[in-house]
PDB file of C-alpha atoms in Angstrom:
ATOM      1  CA  UNK A 221      15.392   9.450  19.790  1.00 90.00           C
ATOM      2  CA  UNK A 222      11.856   9.012  21.111  1.00 95.00           C
ATOM      3  CA  UNK A 223       9.834   6.678  23.302  1.00 97.00           C
ATOM      4  CA  UNK A 224       6.159   5.828  23.033  1.00 98.00           C
ATOM      5  CA  UNK A 225       3.625   3.749  24.923  1.00 98.00           C
ATOM      6  CA  UNK A 226       0.689   2.285  22.969  1.00 98.00           C
ATOM      7  CA  UNK A 227      -2.354   0.191  23.797  1.00 98.00           C
ATOM      8  CA  UNK A 228      -3.736  -1.646  20.765  1.00 98.00           C
ATOM      9  CA  UNK A 229      -7.442  -2.448  20.696  1.00 98.00           C
ATOM     10  CA  UNK A 230      -9.440  -4.900  18.598  1.00 98.00           C
ATOM     11  CA  UNK A 231      -8.898  -8.586  17.778  1.00 97.00           C
ATOM     12  CA  UNK A 232      -5.207  -8.559  18.776  1.00 98.00           C
ATOM     13  CA  UNK A 233      -4.753 -11.552  21.065  1.00 96.00           C
ATOM     14  CA  UNK A 234      -4.485 -15.132  19.706  1.00 95.00           C
ATOM     15  CA  UNK A 235      -3.352 -13.840  16.298  1.00 96.00           C
ATOM     16  CA  UNK A 236       0.466 -13.828  16.820  1.00 96.00           C
ATOM     17  CA  UNK A 237       0.433 -10.091  17.468  1.00 98.00           C
ATOM     18  CA  UNK A 238       3.256 -10.177  20.006  1.00 97.00           C
ATOM     19  CA  UNK A 239       5.571 -12.443  17.958  1.00 97.00           C
ATOM     20  CA  UNK A 240       4.904 -10.366  14.850  1.00 97.00           C
ATOM     21  CA  UNK A 241       5.575  -7.138  16.824  1.00 98.00           C
ATOM     22  CA  UNK A 242       8.915  -8.552  17.995  1.00 98.00           C
ATOM     23  CA  UNK A 243       9.874  -9.437  14.395  1.00 97.00           C
ATOM     24  CA  UNK A 244       8.896  -5.958  13.134  1.00 98.00           C
ATOM     25  CA  UNK A 245      10.721  -4.204  15.966  1.00 98.00           C
ATOM     26  CA  UNK A 246      13.861  -6.165  15.268  1.00 97.00           C
ATOM     27  CA  UNK A 247      13.581  -5.365  11.530  1.00 97.00           C
ATOM     28  CA  UNK A 248      13.202  -1.637  12.352  1.00 98.00           C
ATOM     29  CA  UNK A 249      15.914  -1.629  14.992  1.00 97.00           C
ATOM     30  CA  UNK A 250      13.764  -0.309  17.829  1.00 98.00           C
ATOM     31  CA  UNK A 251      13.850  -1.474  21.459  1.00 98.00           C
ATOM     32  CA  UNK A 252      11.123  -2.123  24.042  1.00 98.00           C
ATOM     33  CA  UNK A 253       8.546  -4.761  24.726  1.00 98.00           C
ATOM     34  CA  UNK A 254       5.048  -6.047  24.000  1.00 98.00           C
ATOM     35  CA  UNK A 255       2.534  -7.918  26.192  1.00 98.00           C
ATOM     36  CA  UNK A 256      -1.095  -9.033  26.355  1.00 98.00           C
ATOM     37  CA  UNK A 257      -3.321  -7.314  28.902  1.00 98.00           C
ATOM     38  CA  UNK A 258      -6.159  -9.003  30.753  1.00 98.00           C
ATOM     39  CA  UNK A 259      -8.817  -6.856  28.980  1.00 98.00           C
ATOM     40  CA  UNK A 260      -7.874  -8.323  25.547  1.00 97.00           C
ATOM     41  CA  UNK A 261      -5.734  -5.400  24.449  1.00 98.00           C
ATOM     42  CA  UNK A 262      -1.996  -5.467  23.668  1.00 98.00           C
ATOM     43  CA  UNK A 263       0.449  -3.038  25.342  1.00 98.00           C
ATOM     44  CA  UNK A 264       3.528  -1.910  23.452  1.00 98.00           C
ATOM     45  CA  UNK A 265       6.536   0.213  24.572  1.00 98.00           C
ATOM     46  CA  UNK A 266       8.914   1.268  21.808  1.00 98.00           C
ATOM     47  CA  UNK A 267      12.104   3.385  21.899  1.00 97.00           C
ATOM     48  CA  UNK A 268      14.568   4.349  19.236  1.00 97.00           C
ATOM     49  CA  UNK A 269      15.092   6.643  16.209  1.00 95.00           C
ATOM     50  CA  UNK A 270      12.149   8.964  15.748  1.00 96.00           C
ATOM     51  CA  UNK A 271      11.347   7.652  12.174  1.00 97.00           C
ATOM     52  CA  UNK A 272      11.706   4.014  13.196  1.00 97.00           C
ATOM     53  CA  UNK A 273       9.398   4.532  16.227  1.00 98.00           C
ATOM     54  CA  UNK A 274       6.795   6.116  13.953  1.00 97.00           C
ATOM     55  CA  UNK A 275       7.020   3.212  11.528  1.00 98.00           C
ATOM     56  CA  UNK A 276       6.580   0.753  14.418  1.00 98.00           C
ATOM     57  CA  UNK A 277       3.456   2.616  15.524  1.00 98.00           C
ATOM     58  CA  UNK A 278       2.132   2.578  11.954  1.00 98.00           C
ATOM     59  CA  UNK A 279       2.620  -1.167  11.904  1.00 98.00           C
ATOM     60  CA  UNK A 280       0.917  -1.474  15.295  1.00 98.00           C
ATOM     61  CA  UNK A 281      -2.180   0.108  13.758  1.00 97.00           C
ATOM     62  CA  UNK A 282      -2.285  -2.791  11.241  1.00 97.00           C
ATOM     63  CA  UNK A 283      -0.735  -5.684  13.079  1.00 97.00           C
ATOM     64  CA  UNK A 284      -0.222  -9.134  11.576  1.00 96.00           C
ATOM     65  CA  UNK A 285      -2.567 -10.405   8.883  1.00 95.00           C
ATOM     66  CA  UNK A 286      -5.090 -12.076  11.248  1.00 95.00           C
ATOM     67  CA  UNK A 287      -5.396  -9.071  13.561  1.00 97.00           C
ATOM     68  CA  UNK A 288      -8.244  -6.625  13.371  1.00 98.00           C
ATOM     69  CA  UNK A 289      -6.999  -3.457  14.988  1.00 98.00           C
ATOM     70  CA  UNK A 290      -9.813  -1.007  15.772  1.00 98.00           C
ATOM     71  CA  UNK A 291      -7.697   1.757  17.310  1.00 96.00           C
ATOM     72  CA  UNK A 292      -4.436   2.504  19.056  1.00 98.00           C
ATOM     73  CA  UNK A 293      -3.974   4.794  22.047  1.00 98.00           C
ATOM     74  CA  UNK A 294      -0.492   6.341  21.935  1.00 98.00           C
ATOM     75  CA  UNK A 295       1.294   8.493  24.528  1.00 98.00           C
ATOM     76  CA  UNK A 296       4.826   9.837  24.779  1.00 97.00           C
ATOM     77  CA  UNK A 297       6.965   8.431  27.521  1.00 96.00           C
ATOM     78  CA  UNK A 298      10.416   8.995  28.985  1.00 94.00           C
ATOM     79  CA  UNK A 299      13.122   6.837  27.456  1.00 93.00           C
ATOM     80  CA  UNK A 300      14.255   4.002  29.761  1.00 94.00           C
ATOM     81  CA  UNK A 301      17.201   2.856  27.724  1.00 93.00           C
ATOM     82  CA  UNK A 302      15.775  -0.546  26.666  1.00 92.00           C
ATOM     83  CA  UNK A 303      18.102  -2.713  24.667  1.00 90.00           C
ATOM     84  CA  UNK A 304      16.505  -5.189  22.272  1.00 95.00           C
ATOM     85  CA  UNK A 305      12.876  -5.980  22.035  1.00 97.00           C
ATOM     86  CA  UNK A 306      10.955  -8.757  23.741  1.00 96.00           C
ATOM     87  CA  UNK A 307       7.652 -10.262  24.717  1.00 96.00           C
ATOM     88  CA  UNK A 308       6.471 -10.111  28.277  1.00 94.00           C
TER      89      UNK A 308
END
């Protein structure tokens, strides 16, 4: 099990990034949350099976079809025991 925090940069707001992230997280079976930040980035917290978390972060680097991700800052974090995945 692992937990990661990511900040996604680029054209990631107004392109259904959060809704798409929620769908992808549900598909992968990871927990956590996603939210828009005032500076135009998207913040993502994801917990779960190591391989599933890595797949979620790979998806975060692409995002939905209308997103234009320029880079993703990722850091390890302590698991908080999230259940489910939601938008904030």
